[in-house]
Amino acid sequence: VNAWAKILQRVPNSRLLLKSKGFSCQQTSGSVFEAFESRTIPRARIDLVPLHPTTEDHMHSYEEMDISLDTFPYAGTTTTCESLWMGVPCITMRGQLHASNVGVSLLTQVGLLDCIAEDEDAYVRAAVFRSADHLALSQLRQDLRDRMKKSYLCNGPAFTRNVEAAYQTLWVTHGAEY
């Protein structure tokens, strides 16, 4: 919440959309609103959305976003891929564990190295920077799905060859043990 509040403070007129099944509970939503209000962010700038009833509705929610902000220390995986596929760049932060670095791997594959932060301050700076250049952001949003399609993330044959090669190496190295 601290990092997101700092971004909202530095980007006037911005809003934060958070989606969770828990937001259908008023007590949960109230706690989140209070956390932001204690950091001088009014409720009017926070949209708390419960889960959408259909996948189509869920995917259309990306049309409401300019930039997605990855969670940390546990990074998104499916949501980051969805965001990129829907043309919404994501800001992520490198961490110490695999669960913290999935976003780093995904953004690296689509060439968004400037969206990978090393710490919380850099995460805030990256989000503020990305939001400031509307023309560049618009162009990136138009190109992002194509970038993803051309990346290793969507290259099934190359992925399969690499997995097969890894299996072969394991068999040659350790096959006799089994």
PDB file of C-alpha atoms in Angstrom:
ATOM      1  CA  VAL A   1       0.000   0.000   0.000  1.00  0.00           C
ATOM      2  CA  ASN A   2       2.879   2.404   0.734  1.00  0.00           C
ATOM      3  CA  ALA A   3       4.275   2.251  -2.782  1.00  0.00           C
ATOM      4  CA  TRP A   4       0.880   2.537  -4.425  1.00  0.00           C
ATOM      5  CA  ALA A   5       0.001   5.524  -2.240  1.00  0.00           C
ATOM      6  CA  LYS A   6       3.279   7.231  -3.201  1.00  0.00           C
ATOM      7  CA  ILE A   7       2.467   6.702  -6.881  1.00  0.00           C
ATOM      8  CA  LEU A   8      -1.013   8.166  -6.432  1.00  0.00           C
ATOM      9  CA  GLN A   9       0.479  11.156  -4.584  1.00  0.00           C
ATOM     10  CA  ARG A  10       2.932  11.816  -7.439  1.00  0.00           C
ATOM     11  CA  VAL A  11       0.518  11.278 -10.321  1.00  0.00           C
ATOM     12  CA  PRO A  12      -2.340  13.769  -9.961  1.00  0.00           C
ATOM     13  CA  ASN A  13      -5.774  12.600 -11.096  1.00  0.00           C
ATOM     14  CA  SER A  14      -4.646   8.987 -11.196  1.00  0.00           C
ATOM     15  CA  ARG A  15      -6.742   6.183  -9.781  1.00  0.00           C
ATOM     16  CA  LEU A  16      -5.938   2.741  -8.464  1.00  0.00           C
ATOM     17  CA  LEU A  17      -8.095  -0.238  -9.357  1.00  0.00           C
ATOM     18  CA  LEU A  18      -7.710  -3.274  -7.106  1.00  0.00           C
ATOM     19  CA  LYS A  19      -9.581  -6.483  -7.783  1.00  0.00           C
ATOM     20  CA  SER A  20     -10.176  -9.263  -5.267  1.00  0.00           C
ATOM     21  CA  LYS A  21     -12.918 -11.638  -4.247  1.00  0.00           C
ATOM     22  CA  GLY A  22     -12.583 -10.151  -0.767  1.00  0.00           C
ATOM     23  CA  PHE A  23     -13.810  -6.746  -1.909  1.00  0.00           C
ATOM     24  CA  SER A  24     -17.366  -8.049  -1.916  1.00  0.00           C
ATOM     25  CA  CYS A  25     -17.041  -7.818   1.889  1.00  0.00           C
ATOM     26  CA  GLN A  26     -17.573  -4.288   3.244  1.00  0.00           C
ATOM     27  CA  GLN A  27     -15.225  -4.885   6.173  1.00  0.00           C
ATOM     28  CA  THR A  28     -12.388  -5.887   3.857  1.00  0.00           C
ATOM     29  CA  SER A  29     -13.025  -2.956   1.523  1.00  0.00           C
ATOM     30  CA  GLY A  30     -13.232  -0.601   4.495  1.00  0.00           C
ATOM     31  CA  SER A  31      -9.840  -1.766   5.765  1.00  0.00           C
ATOM     32  CA  VAL A  32      -8.257  -1.122   2.370  1.00  0.00           C
ATOM     33  CA  PHE A  33      -9.839   2.315   2.095  1.00  0.00           C
ATOM     34  CA  GLU A  34      -8.590   3.149   5.604  1.00  0.00           C
ATOM     35  CA  ALA A  35      -5.057   2.055   4.705  1.00  0.00           C
ATOM     36  CA  PHE A  36      -5.032   4.501   1.780  1.00  0.00           C
ATOM     37  CA  GLU A  37      -6.765   7.295   3.683  1.00  0.00           C
ATOM     38  CA  SER A  38      -4.099   7.058   6.388  1.00  0.00           C
ATOM     39  CA  ARG A  39      -1.636   7.864   3.583  1.00  0.00           C
ATOM     40  CA  THR A  40      -3.700  10.890   2.415  1.00  0.00           C
ATOM     41  CA  ILE A  41      -5.317   9.093  -0.533  1.00  0.00           C
ATOM     42  CA  PRO A  42      -9.101   9.655  -0.617  1.00  0.00           C
ATOM     43  CA  ARG A  43     -11.510   6.791  -1.275  1.00  0.00           C
ATOM     44  CA  ALA A  44     -12.605   8.460  -4.503  1.00  0.00           C
ATOM     45  CA  ARG A  45      -9.252   7.562  -6.080  1.00  0.00           C
ATOM     46  CA  ILE A  46      -9.477   3.867  -5.180  1.00  0.00           C
ATOM     47  CA  ASP A  47     -11.695   1.406  -7.042  1.00  0.00           C
ATOM     48  CA  LEU A  48     -12.145  -1.876  -5.176  1.00  0.00           C
ATOM     49  CA  VAL A  49     -13.681  -4.444  -7.498  1.00  0.00           C
ATOM     50  CA  PRO A  50     -14.822  -7.954  -6.584  1.00  0.00           C
ATOM     51  CA  LEU A  51     -14.198 -10.751  -9.063  1.00  0.00           C
ATOM     52  CA  HIS A  52     -15.964 -10.471 -12.395  1.00  0.00           C
ATOM     53  CA  PRO A  53     -18.562 -13.130 -13.248  1.00  0.00           C
ATOM     54  CA  THR A  54     -16.987 -14.029 -16.610  1.00  0.00           C
ATOM     55  CA  THR A  55     -13.523 -14.194 -18.106  1.00  0.00           C
ATOM     56  CA  GLU A  56     -14.668 -11.796 -20.808  1.00  0.00           C
ATOM     57  CA  ASP A  57     -15.684  -9.222 -18.189  1.00  0.00           C
ATOM     58  CA  HIS A  58     -12.392  -9.775 -16.391  1.00  0.00           C
ATOM     59  CA  MET A  59     -10.348  -9.187 -19.551  1.00  0.00           C
ATOM     60  CA  HIS A  60     -12.359  -6.082 -20.405  1.00  0.00           C
ATOM     61  CA  SER A  61     -11.362  -4.603 -17.048  1.00  0.00           C
ATOM     62  CA  TYR A  62      -7.875  -4.063 -18.516  1.00  0.00           C
ATOM     63  CA  GLU A  63      -9.441  -1.428 -20.772  1.00  0.00           C
ATOM     64  CA  GLU A  64      -9.847   0.690 -17.617  1.00  0.00           C
ATOM     65  CA  MET A  65      -6.086   0.682 -16.932  1.00  0.00           C
ATOM     66  CA  ASP A  66      -3.126   2.572 -18.324  1.00  0.00           C
ATOM     67  CA  ILE A  67      -0.483   0.743 -16.280  1.00  0.00           C
ATOM     68  CA  SER A  68      -0.684  -2.271 -14.016  1.00  0.00           C
ATOM     69  CA  LEU A  69       1.268  -2.396 -10.768  1.00  0.00           C
ATOM     70  CA  ASP A  70       2.565  -5.814  -9.854  1.00  0.00           C
ATOM     71  CA  THR A  71       2.194  -6.962  -6.282  1.00  0.00           C
ATOM     72  CA  PHE A  72       5.186  -7.718  -4.105  1.00  0.00           C
ATOM     73  CA  PRO A  73       6.750  -9.669  -2.569  1.00  0.00           C
ATOM     74  CA  TYR A  74       4.512 -12.191  -4.367  1.00  0.00           C
ATOM     75  CA  ALA A  75       4.376 -11.164  -8.018  1.00  0.00           C
ATOM     76  CA  GLY A  76       1.608 -11.845 -10.471  1.00  0.00           C
ATOM     77  CA  THR A  77       1.902 -14.530 -13.116  1.00  0.00           C
ATOM     78  CA  THR A  78      -1.377 -14.979 -14.952  1.00  0.00           C
ATOM     79  CA  THR A  79      -2.447 -11.406 -14.215  1.00  0.00           C
ATOM     80  CA  THR A  80       0.857 -10.061 -15.552  1.00  0.00           C
ATOM     81  CA  CYS A  81       0.473 -12.093 -18.749  1.00  0.00           C
ATOM     82  CA  GLU A  82      -3.116 -10.913 -19.104  1.00  0.00           C
ATOM     83  CA  SER A  83      -2.051  -7.327 -18.584  1.00  0.00           C
ATOM     84  CA  LEU A  84       0.641  -7.533 -21.252  1.00  0.00           C
ATOM     85  CA  TRP A  85      -1.678  -9.357 -23.662  1.00  0.00           C
ATOM     86  CA  MET A  86      -4.302  -6.654 -23.215  1.00  0.00           C
ATOM     87  CA  GLY A  87      -1.731  -3.932 -23.946  1.00  0.00           C
ATOM     88  CA  VAL A  88      -1.236  -2.733 -20.392  1.00  0.00           C
ATOM     89  CA  PRO A  89       2.415  -2.410 -19.343  1.00  0.00           C
ATOM     90  CA  CYS A  90       3.231  -3.643 -15.868  1.00  0.00           C
ATOM     91  CA  ILE A  91       5.641  -2.288 -13.269  1.00  0.00           C
ATOM     92  CA  THR A  92       7.270  -5.007 -11.167  1.00  0.00           C
ATOM     93  CA  MET A  93       9.945  -5.251  -8.502  1.00  0.00           C
ATOM     94  CA  ARG A  94      12.777  -7.767  -8.382  1.00  0.00           C
ATOM     95  CA  GLY A  95      12.872  -9.908  -5.263  1.00  0.00           C
ATOM     96  CA  GLN A  96      14.867 -12.671  -3.583  1.00  0.00           C
ATOM     97  CA  LEU A  97      12.537 -15.609  -4.325  1.00  0.00           C
ATOM     98  CA  HIS A  98      11.094 -17.168  -7.475  1.00  0.00           C
ATOM     99  CA  ALA A  99       7.602 -15.960  -6.498  1.00  0.00           C
ATOM    100  CA  SER A 100       8.958 -12.415  -6.451  1.00  0.00           C
ATOM    101  CA  ASN A 101      10.565 -12.603  -9.879  1.00  0.00           C
ATOM    102  CA  VAL A 102       7.968 -13.990 -12.244  1.00  0.00           C
ATOM    103  CA  GLY A 103       7.117 -10.475 -13.383  1.00  0.00           C
ATOM    104  CA  VAL A 104      10.823  -9.819 -13.997  1.00  0.00           C
ATOM    105  CA  SER A 105      10.999 -12.850 -16.307  1.00  0.00           C
ATOM    106  CA  LEU A 106       7.841 -11.904 -18.181  1.00  0.00           C
ATOM    107  CA  LEU A 107       8.773  -8.245 -18.649  1.00  0.00           C
ATOM    108  CA  THR A 108      12.277  -9.202 -19.778  1.00  0.00           C
ATOM    109  CA  GLN A 109      10.789 -11.369 -22.523  1.00  0.00           C
ATOM    110  CA  VAL A 110       8.764  -8.458 -23.934  1.00  0.00           C
ATOM    111  CA  GLY A 111      11.603  -5.945 -23.612  1.00  0.00           C
ATOM    112  CA  LEU A 112      10.189  -3.858 -20.764  1.00  0.00           C
ATOM    113  CA  LEU A 113      13.398  -3.694 -18.759  1.00  0.00           C
ATOM    114  CA  ASP A 114      12.646  -0.119 -17.671  1.00  0.00           C
ATOM    115  CA  CYS A 115       9.520  -1.449 -15.917  1.00  0.00           C
ATOM    116  CA  ILE A 116      11.601  -3.678 -13.626  1.00  0.00           C
ATOM    117  CA  ALA A 117      12.512  -2.006 -10.351  1.00  0.00           C
ATOM    118  CA  GLU A 118      15.242  -3.064  -7.946  1.00  0.00           C
ATOM    119  CA  ASP A 119      13.565  -1.568  -4.865  1.00  0.00           C
ATOM    120  CA  GLU A 120      10.395   0.202  -3.767  1.00  0.00           C
ATOM    121  CA  ASP A 121      11.664   3.696  -4.616  1.00  0.00           C
ATOM    122  CA  ALA A 122      12.580   2.584  -8.131  1.00  0.00           C
ATOM    123  CA  TYR A 123       9.148   0.908  -8.451  1.00  0.00           C
ATOM    124  CA  VAL A 124       7.467   4.219  -7.642  1.00  0.00           C
ATOM    125  CA  ARG A 125       9.757   6.139 -10.021  1.00  0.00           C
ATOM    126  CA  ALA A 126       9.107   3.668 -12.851  1.00  0.00           C
ATOM    127  CA  ALA A 127       5.331   3.986 -12.462  1.00  0.00           C
ATOM    128  CA  VAL A 128       5.486   7.772 -12.298  1.00  0.00           C
ATOM    129  CA  PHE A 129       7.806   7.911 -15.323  1.00  0.00           C
ATOM    130  CA  ARG A 130       5.642   5.565 -17.420  1.00  0.00           C
ATOM    131  CA  SER A 131       2.497   7.522 -16.600  1.00  0.00           C
ATOM    132  CA  ALA A 132       4.028  10.896 -17.510  1.00  0.00           C
ATOM    133  CA  ASP A 133       4.633  10.329 -21.221  1.00  0.00           C
ATOM    134  CA  HIS A 134       1.141   9.788 -22.606  1.00  0.00           C
ATOM    135  CA  LEU A 135       2.289   9.512 -26.227  1.00  0.00           C
ATOM    136  CA  ALA A 136       4.914   6.839 -25.463  1.00  0.00           C
ATOM    137  CA  LEU A 137       2.450   4.991 -23.245  1.00  0.00           C
ATOM    138  CA  SER A 138      -0.172   5.011 -25.989  1.00  0.00           C
ATOM    139  CA  GLN A 139       2.317   3.673 -28.538  1.00  0.00           C
ATOM    140  CA  LEU A 140       3.508   0.958 -26.156  1.00  0.00           C
ATOM    141  CA  ARG A 141      -0.072  -0.089 -25.462  1.00  0.00           C
ATOM    142  CA  GLN A 142      -0.677  -0.479 -29.199  1.00  0.00           C
ATOM    143  CA  ASP A 143       2.470  -2.586 -29.663  1.00  0.00           C
ATOM    144  CA  LEU A 144       2.474  -4.685 -26.520  1.00  0.00           C
ATOM    145  CA  ARG A 145       0.339  -7.614 -27.689  1.00  0.00           C
ATOM    146  CA  ASP A 146       2.445  -7.938 -30.837  1.00  0.00           C
ATOM    147  CA  ARG A 147       5.610  -7.849 -28.722  1.00  0.00           C
ATOM    148  CA  MET A 148       4.214 -10.629 -26.600  1.00  0.00           C
ATOM    149  CA  LYS A 149       3.210 -12.722 -29.622  1.00  0.00           C
ATOM    150  CA  LYS A 150       6.767 -12.426 -30.994  1.00  0.00           C
ATOM    151  CA  SER A 151       8.412 -13.203 -27.664  1.00  0.00           C
ATOM    152  CA  TYR A 152       9.594 -16.507 -26.271  1.00  0.00           C
ATOM    153  CA  LEU A 153       6.497 -16.456 -24.039  1.00  0.00           C
ATOM    154  CA  CYS A 154       4.314 -17.375 -27.019  1.00  0.00           C
ATOM    155  CA  ASN A 155       6.802 -19.559 -28.885  1.00  0.00           C
ATOM    156  CA  GLY A 156       5.513 -23.051 -28.113  1.00  0.00           C
ATOM    157  CA  PRO A 157       7.864 -24.922 -30.484  1.00  0.00           C
ATOM    158  CA  ALA A 158      11.004 -23.268 -29.039  1.00  0.00           C
ATOM    159  CA  PHE A 159       9.796 -23.909 -25.488  1.00  0.00           C
ATOM    160  CA  THR A 160       9.124 -27.572 -26.337  1.00  0.00           C
ATOM    161  CA  ARG A 161      12.591 -27.999 -27.894  1.00  0.00           C
ATOM    162  CA  ASN A 162      14.211 -26.525 -24.772  1.00  0.00           C
ATOM    163  CA  VAL A 163      12.216 -28.758 -22.428  1.00  0.00           C
ATOM    164  CA  GLU A 164      13.065 -31.809 -24.539  1.00  0.00           C
ATOM    165  CA  ALA A 165      16.746 -30.848 -24.470  1.00  0.00           C
ATOM    166  CA  ALA A 166      16.577 -30.485 -20.679  1.00  0.00           C
ATOM    167  CA  TYR A 167      14.964 -33.941 -20.382  1.00  0.00           C
ATOM    168  CA  GLN A 168      17.667 -35.404 -22.632  1.00  0.00           C
ATOM    169  CA  THR A 169      20.413 -33.831 -20.503  1.00  0.00           C
ATOM    170  CA  LEU A 170      18.799 -35.157 -17.330  1.00  0.00           C
ATOM    171  CA  TRP A 171      18.521 -38.626 -18.834  1.00  0.00           C
ATOM    172  CA  VAL A 172      22.131 -38.670 -20.015  1.00  0.00           C
ATOM    173  CA  THR A 173      23.364 -37.249 -16.695  1.00  0.00           C
ATOM    174  CA  HIS A 174      21.140 -39.099 -14.255  1.00  0.00           C
ATOM    175  CA  GLY A 175      19.236 -41.782 -16.234  1.00  0.00           C
ATOM    176  CA  ALA A 176      21.276 -44.685 -14.944  1.00  0.00           C
ATOM    177  CA  GLU A 177      20.345 -43.763 -11.369  1.00  0.00           C
ATOM    178  CA  TYR A 178      16.693 -44.644 -12.055  1.00  0.00           C
TER     179      TYR A 178
END
